[in-house]
Amino acid sequence: MKKLLTFAALGVALATAGCSKTENAGGTVKREAGNWKTDVKLVKFDVPGMPPEMKDGMAKMMEGASGMDQCFTQEQVDKEDIAAELAKGPGNGGECKWSKKDVSGGKIDVAGTCTANGQTVDMAMAGTMEAKKTDVTITTKGKMPTGQGEMEMVLQMTSTHTGPCKDGAAATKS
């Protein structure tokens, strides 16, 4: 389960990276500075042999990630670089090799293979990025670490600009 969460976290982190004003007509859209609320929905979670209560637990964990508020300063959004974030891959020494990396004109369409904690999965992200909203579907597919078939997880992540940062809110490092 920990390995599955690594890839769920990776997808969410990559999807939130690099989303304020358009640099040019076909350029990368950057998010607006301020407070952002992120909602995460587990759309599909298919893991062969996993007991229903564990699947329910995973769904509840994803719901727990919903409603997260983050404050981004103008300096942080100016420095955002989704291409650099994609190149980093997952933490703990993991990496991603992207076969498709189209992040321009308000669209995100990325696919490749990521490895972390000894597990390799196919990952795809598709959606839209606007100055005040991102909406991305993240799909991960891969062999189960136990060898019991293939797992698939689909997350829907929506981040919305909710206004200026709240007083006393610490800025989130992006």
PDB file of C-alpha atoms in Angstrom:
ATOM      1  CA  MET A   1       0.000   0.000   0.000  1.00  0.00           C
ATOM      2  CA  LYS A   2       2.916   2.337   0.770  1.00  0.00           C
ATOM      3  CA  LYS A   3       4.205   1.941  -2.795  1.00  0.00           C
ATOM      4  CA  LEU A   4       0.780   2.779  -4.210  1.00  0.00           C
ATOM      5  CA  LEU A   5       0.684   5.911  -2.081  1.00  0.00           C
ATOM      6  CA  THR A   6       4.111   6.943  -3.379  1.00  0.00           C
ATOM      7  CA  PHE A   7       2.758   7.041  -6.917  1.00  0.00           C
ATOM      8  CA  ALA A   8      -0.478   8.728  -5.884  1.00  0.00           C
ATOM      9  CA  ALA A   9       1.555  11.430  -4.150  1.00  0.00           C
ATOM     10  CA  LEU A  10       3.834  11.761  -7.175  1.00  0.00           C
ATOM     11  CA  GLY A  11       0.898  12.295  -9.502  1.00  0.00           C
ATOM     12  CA  VAL A  12      -0.636  14.921  -7.251  1.00  0.00           C
ATOM     13  CA  ALA A  13       2.704  16.716  -6.809  1.00  0.00           C
ATOM     14  CA  LEU A  14       3.441  16.760 -10.520  1.00  0.00           C
ATOM     15  CA  ALA A  15      -0.061  17.861 -11.404  1.00  0.00           C
ATOM     16  CA  THR A  16       0.092  20.813  -9.005  1.00  0.00           C
ATOM     17  CA  ALA A  17       3.500  21.933 -10.239  1.00  0.00           C
ATOM     18  CA  GLY A  18       3.643  24.682 -12.806  1.00  0.00           C
ATOM     19  CA  CYS A  19       0.182  25.795 -13.160  1.00  0.00           C
ATOM     20  CA  SER A  20      -0.384  32.700 -13.218  1.00  0.00           C
ATOM     21  CA  LYS A  21      -0.518  34.254 -16.457  1.00  0.00           C
ATOM     22  CA  THR A  22       0.109  32.818 -19.904  1.00  0.00           C
ATOM     23  CA  GLU A  23       3.658  33.445 -21.079  1.00  0.00           C
ATOM     24  CA  ASN A  24       2.592  33.396 -24.723  1.00  0.00           C
ATOM     25  CA  ALA A  25      -0.264  32.062 -26.816  1.00  0.00           C
ATOM     26  CA  GLY A  26       1.059  28.491 -26.780  1.00  0.00           C
ATOM     27  CA  GLY A  27       3.202  28.741 -23.652  1.00  0.00           C
ATOM     28  CA  THR A  28       2.859  27.187 -20.268  1.00  0.00           C
ATOM     29  CA  VAL A  29       0.061  28.573 -18.126  1.00  0.00           C
ATOM     30  CA  LYS A  30       1.150  29.518 -14.629  1.00  0.00           C
ATOM     31  CA  ARG A  31      -1.079  29.686 -11.621  1.00  0.00           C
ATOM     32  CA  GLU A  32      -2.001  32.972  -9.984  1.00  0.00           C
ATOM     33  CA  ALA A  33      -0.398  33.748  -6.628  1.00  0.00           C
ATOM     34  CA  GLY A  34      -2.666  33.344  -3.628  1.00  0.00           C
ATOM     35  CA  ASN A  35      -4.586  30.642  -1.830  1.00  0.00           C
ATOM     36  CA  TRP A  36      -5.384  27.415  -3.680  1.00  0.00           C
ATOM     37  CA  LYS A  37      -7.784  24.694  -2.591  1.00  0.00           C
ATOM     38  CA  THR A  38      -7.146  21.197  -3.938  1.00  0.00           C
ATOM     39  CA  ASP A  39      -9.709  18.409  -4.088  1.00  0.00           C
ATOM     40  CA  VAL A  40      -8.705  14.827  -4.871  1.00  0.00           C
ATOM     41  CA  LYS A  41     -11.190  12.139  -5.886  1.00  0.00           C
ATOM     42  CA  LEU A  42     -10.345   8.475  -6.260  1.00  0.00           C
ATOM     43  CA  VAL A  43     -12.135   7.595  -9.508  1.00  0.00           C
ATOM     44  CA  LYS A  44     -10.899   4.020  -9.881  1.00  0.00           C
ATOM     45  CA  PHE A  45      -8.858   1.729  -7.669  1.00  0.00           C
ATOM     46  CA  ASP A  46      -8.489  -1.766  -9.045  1.00  0.00           C
ATOM     47  CA  VAL A  47      -6.051  -3.948  -7.121  1.00  0.00           C
ATOM     48  CA  PRO A  48      -6.408  -7.715  -7.599  1.00  0.00           C
ATOM     49  CA  GLY A  49      -6.772  -9.564  -4.329  1.00  0.00           C
ATOM     50  CA  MET A  50      -7.066  -6.455  -2.170  1.00  0.00           C
ATOM     51  CA  PRO A  51      -9.791  -6.825   0.475  1.00  0.00           C
ATOM     52  CA  PRO A  52     -12.686  -4.365   0.120  1.00  0.00           C
ATOM     53  CA  GLU A  53     -11.894  -2.760   3.499  1.00  0.00           C
ATOM     54  CA  MET A  54      -8.382  -1.854   2.275  1.00  0.00           C
ATOM     55  CA  LYS A  55      -9.845  -0.339  -0.904  1.00  0.00           C
ATOM     56  CA  ASP A  56     -12.269   1.649   1.250  1.00  0.00           C
ATOM     57  CA  GLY A  57      -9.337   2.796   3.392  1.00  0.00           C
ATOM     58  CA  MET A  58      -7.507   4.029   0.311  1.00  0.00           C
ATOM     59  CA  ALA A  59     -10.598   5.921  -0.858  1.00  0.00           C
ATOM     60  CA  LYS A  60     -10.874   7.556   2.582  1.00  0.00           C
ATOM     61  CA  MET A  61      -7.200   8.530   2.512  1.00  0.00           C
ATOM     62  CA  MET A  62      -7.715  10.240  -0.855  1.00  0.00           C
ATOM     63  CA  GLU A  63     -10.801  12.011   0.465  1.00  0.00           C
ATOM     64  CA  GLY A  64      -8.649  13.178   3.375  1.00  0.00           C
ATOM     65  CA  ALA A  65      -6.353  14.915   0.883  1.00  0.00           C
ATOM     66  CA  SER A  66      -9.317  16.898  -0.436  1.00  0.00           C
ATOM     67  CA  GLY A  67      -9.913  20.422   0.743  1.00  0.00           C
ATOM     68  CA  MET A  68      -6.206  21.096   1.285  1.00  0.00           C
ATOM     69  CA  ASP A  69      -5.391  24.812   1.191  1.00  0.00           C
ATOM     70  CA  GLN A  70      -2.001  26.045   0.013  1.00  0.00           C
ATOM     71  CA  CYS A  71      -0.670  29.589  -0.141  1.00  0.00           C
ATOM     72  CA  PHE A  72       1.654  30.448  -3.039  1.00  0.00           C
ATOM     73  CA  THR A  73       3.545  33.745  -3.173  1.00  0.00           C
ATOM     74  CA  GLN A  74       4.207  35.605  -6.418  1.00  0.00           C
ATOM     75  CA  GLU A  75       7.882  34.655  -6.111  1.00  0.00           C
ATOM     76  CA  GLN A  76       6.959  30.959  -5.886  1.00  0.00           C
ATOM     77  CA  VAL A  77       4.678  30.977  -8.928  1.00  0.00           C
ATOM     78  CA  ASP A  78       7.273  32.944 -10.916  1.00  0.00           C
ATOM     79  CA  LYS A  79       9.803  30.179 -10.226  1.00  0.00           C
ATOM     80  CA  GLU A  80       7.494  27.266 -11.053  1.00  0.00           C
ATOM     81  CA  ASP A  81       8.713  25.069 -13.863  1.00  0.00           C
ATOM     82  CA  ILE A  82       6.584  22.022 -14.642  1.00  0.00           C
ATOM     83  CA  ALA A  83       9.186  20.594 -17.008  1.00  0.00           C
ATOM     84  CA  ALA A  84      11.758  20.607 -14.200  1.00  0.00           C
ATOM     85  CA  GLU A  85       9.258  19.031 -11.814  1.00  0.00           C
ATOM     86  CA  LEU A  86       8.488  16.283 -14.319  1.00  0.00           C
ATOM     87  CA  ALA A  87      12.194  15.610 -14.764  1.00  0.00           C
ATOM     88  CA  LYS A  88      12.648  15.082 -11.006  1.00  0.00           C
ATOM     89  CA  GLY A  89      10.220  12.187 -10.747  1.00  0.00           C
ATOM     90  CA  PRO A  90       9.188  10.714  -7.403  1.00  0.00           C
ATOM     91  CA  GLY A  91      11.214  11.244  -4.232  1.00  0.00           C
ATOM     92  CA  ASN A  92      13.369   8.592  -2.564  1.00  0.00           C
ATOM     93  CA  GLY A  93      15.626   8.182  -5.573  1.00  0.00           C
ATOM     94  CA  GLY A  94      12.822   7.471  -8.036  1.00  0.00           C
ATOM     95  CA  GLU A  95      12.717   8.661 -11.592  1.00  0.00           C
ATOM     96  CA  CYS A  96      10.365   9.030 -14.532  1.00  0.00           C
ATOM     97  CA  LYS A  97      11.020   8.625 -18.238  1.00  0.00           C
ATOM     98  CA  TRP A  98       8.397  10.508 -20.213  1.00  0.00           C
ATOM     99  CA  SER A  99       7.348   9.300 -23.657  1.00  0.00           C
ATOM    100  CA  LYS A 100       4.940  12.252 -23.979  1.00  0.00           C
ATOM    101  CA  LYS A 101       5.345  15.623 -22.244  1.00  0.00           C
ATOM    102  CA  ASP A 102       2.990  18.229 -23.714  1.00  0.00           C
ATOM    103  CA  VAL A 103       2.385  21.048 -21.252  1.00  0.00           C
ATOM    104  CA  SER A 104       1.348  24.104 -23.232  1.00  0.00           C
ATOM    105  CA  GLY A 105      -1.582  26.235 -24.245  1.00  0.00           C
ATOM    106  CA  GLY A 106      -3.497  25.474 -21.052  1.00  0.00           C
ATOM    107  CA  LYS A 107      -3.376  21.703 -21.593  1.00  0.00           C
ATOM    108  CA  ILE A 108      -1.420  18.962 -19.892  1.00  0.00           C
ATOM    109  CA  ASP A 109      -0.869  15.630 -21.613  1.00  0.00           C
ATOM    110  CA  VAL A 110       1.973  13.641 -20.076  1.00  0.00           C
ATOM    111  CA  ALA A 111       2.724   9.913 -20.120  1.00  0.00           C
ATOM    112  CA  GLY A 112       5.641   7.723 -19.210  1.00  0.00           C
ATOM    113  CA  THR A 113       7.093   5.172 -16.832  1.00  0.00           C
ATOM    114  CA  CYS A 114       8.053   5.965 -13.248  1.00  0.00           C
ATOM    115  CA  THR A 115      10.102   3.913 -10.814  1.00  0.00           C
ATOM    116  CA  ALA A 116      10.226   4.358  -7.039  1.00  0.00           C
ATOM    117  CA  ASN A 117      10.791   2.015  -4.118  1.00  0.00           C
ATOM    118  CA  GLY A 118      11.534  -0.852  -6.505  1.00  0.00           C
ATOM    119  CA  GLN A 119       8.203  -0.626  -8.322  1.00  0.00           C
ATOM    120  CA  THR A 120       7.653   0.546 -11.898  1.00  0.00           C
ATOM    121  CA  VAL A 121       4.330   1.927 -13.108  1.00  0.00           C
ATOM    122  CA  ASP A 122       2.977   3.568 -16.224  1.00  0.00           C
ATOM    123  CA  MET A 123       1.707   7.040 -15.386  1.00  0.00           C
ATOM    124  CA  ALA A 124      -0.403   9.426 -17.439  1.00  0.00           C
ATOM    125  CA  MET A 125      -1.745  12.877 -16.616  1.00  0.00           C
ATOM    126  CA  ALA A 126      -4.260  14.705 -18.770  1.00  0.00           C
ATOM    127  CA  GLY A 127      -6.256  17.833 -18.151  1.00  0.00           C
ATOM    128  CA  THR A 128      -6.342  21.599 -18.227  1.00  0.00           C
ATOM    129  CA  MET A 129      -4.393  24.387 -16.536  1.00  0.00           C
ATOM    130  CA  GLU A 130      -5.702  27.897 -16.185  1.00  0.00           C
ATOM    131  CA  ALA A 131      -4.528  30.849 -14.104  1.00  0.00           C
ATOM    132  CA  LYS A 132      -7.205  30.142 -11.488  1.00  0.00           C
ATOM    133  CA  LYS A 133      -7.980  26.441 -11.909  1.00  0.00           C
ATOM    134  CA  THR A 134      -6.346  23.145 -12.795  1.00  0.00           C
ATOM    135  CA  ASP A 135      -8.228  19.944 -13.479  1.00  0.00           C
ATOM    136  CA  VAL A 136      -6.086  16.859 -14.033  1.00  0.00           C
ATOM    137  CA  THR A 137      -6.783  13.133 -14.243  1.00  0.00           C
ATOM    138  CA  ILE A 138      -3.852  11.001 -13.090  1.00  0.00           C
ATOM    139  CA  THR A 139      -3.762   7.330 -14.095  1.00  0.00           C
ATOM    140  CA  THR A 140      -1.210   4.836 -12.777  1.00  0.00           C
ATOM    141  CA  LYS A 141      -0.979   1.222 -13.928  1.00  0.00           C
ATOM    142  CA  GLY A 142       1.534  -1.420 -12.997  1.00  0.00           C
ATOM    143  CA  LYS A 143       2.255  -4.903 -11.791  1.00  0.00           C
ATOM    144  CA  MET A 144       1.471  -5.636  -8.179  1.00  0.00           C
ATOM    145  CA  PRO A 145       4.583  -5.942  -5.984  1.00  0.00           C
ATOM    146  CA  THR A 146       3.208  -9.305  -4.854  1.00  0.00           C
ATOM    147  CA  GLY A 147       2.957 -10.531  -8.460  1.00  0.00           C
ATOM    148  CA  GLN A 148      -0.823 -10.957  -8.208  1.00  0.00           C
ATOM    149  CA  GLY A 149      -1.655  -9.174 -11.437  1.00  0.00           C
ATOM    150  CA  GLU A 150      -1.903  -5.523 -12.406  1.00  0.00           C
ATOM    151  CA  MET A 151      -3.231  -2.594 -10.433  1.00  0.00           C
ATOM    152  CA  GLU A 152      -4.819   0.561 -11.791  1.00  0.00           C
ATOM    153  CA  MET A 153      -5.554   3.772  -9.959  1.00  0.00           C
ATOM    154  CA  VAL A 154      -7.250   6.864 -11.404  1.00  0.00           C
ATOM    155  CA  LEU A 155      -7.333  10.129  -9.467  1.00  0.00           C
ATOM    156  CA  GLN A 156      -9.176  13.321 -10.398  1.00  0.00           C
ATOM    157  CA  MET A 157      -7.482  16.381  -8.950  1.00  0.00           C
ATOM    158  CA  THR A 158      -8.988  19.849  -9.127  1.00  0.00           C
ATOM    159  CA  SER A 159      -7.211  22.914  -7.714  1.00  0.00           C
ATOM    160  CA  THR A 160      -8.982  26.248  -7.533  1.00  0.00           C
ATOM    161  CA  HIS A 161      -7.652  29.733  -6.708  1.00  0.00           C
ATOM    162  CA  THR A 162      -9.768  30.964  -3.804  1.00  0.00           C
ATOM    163  CA  GLY A 163      -8.327  34.463  -3.365  1.00  0.00           C
ATOM    164  CA  PRO A 164      -5.441  36.076  -1.554  1.00  0.00           C
ATOM    165  CA  CYS A 165      -3.532  34.098   1.044  1.00  0.00           C
ATOM    166  CA  LYS A 166      -5.167  34.183   4.442  1.00  0.00           C
ATOM    167  CA  ASP A 167      -3.441  36.291   7.086  1.00  0.00           C
ATOM    168  CA  GLY A 168      -0.859  34.276   8.949  1.00  0.00           C
ATOM    169  CA  ALA A 169      -0.887  31.485   6.356  1.00  0.00           C
ATOM    170  CA  ALA A 170       2.542  30.171   5.662  1.00  0.00           C
ATOM    171  CA  ALA A 171       3.466  29.869   2.021  1.00  0.00           C
ATOM    172  CA  THR A 172       3.796  26.349   0.706  1.00  0.00           C
ATOM    173  CA  LYS A 173       7.032  25.380  -0.979  1.00  0.00           C
ATOM    174  CA  SER A 174       6.306  24.254  -4.476  1.00  0.00           C
TER     175      SER A 174
END
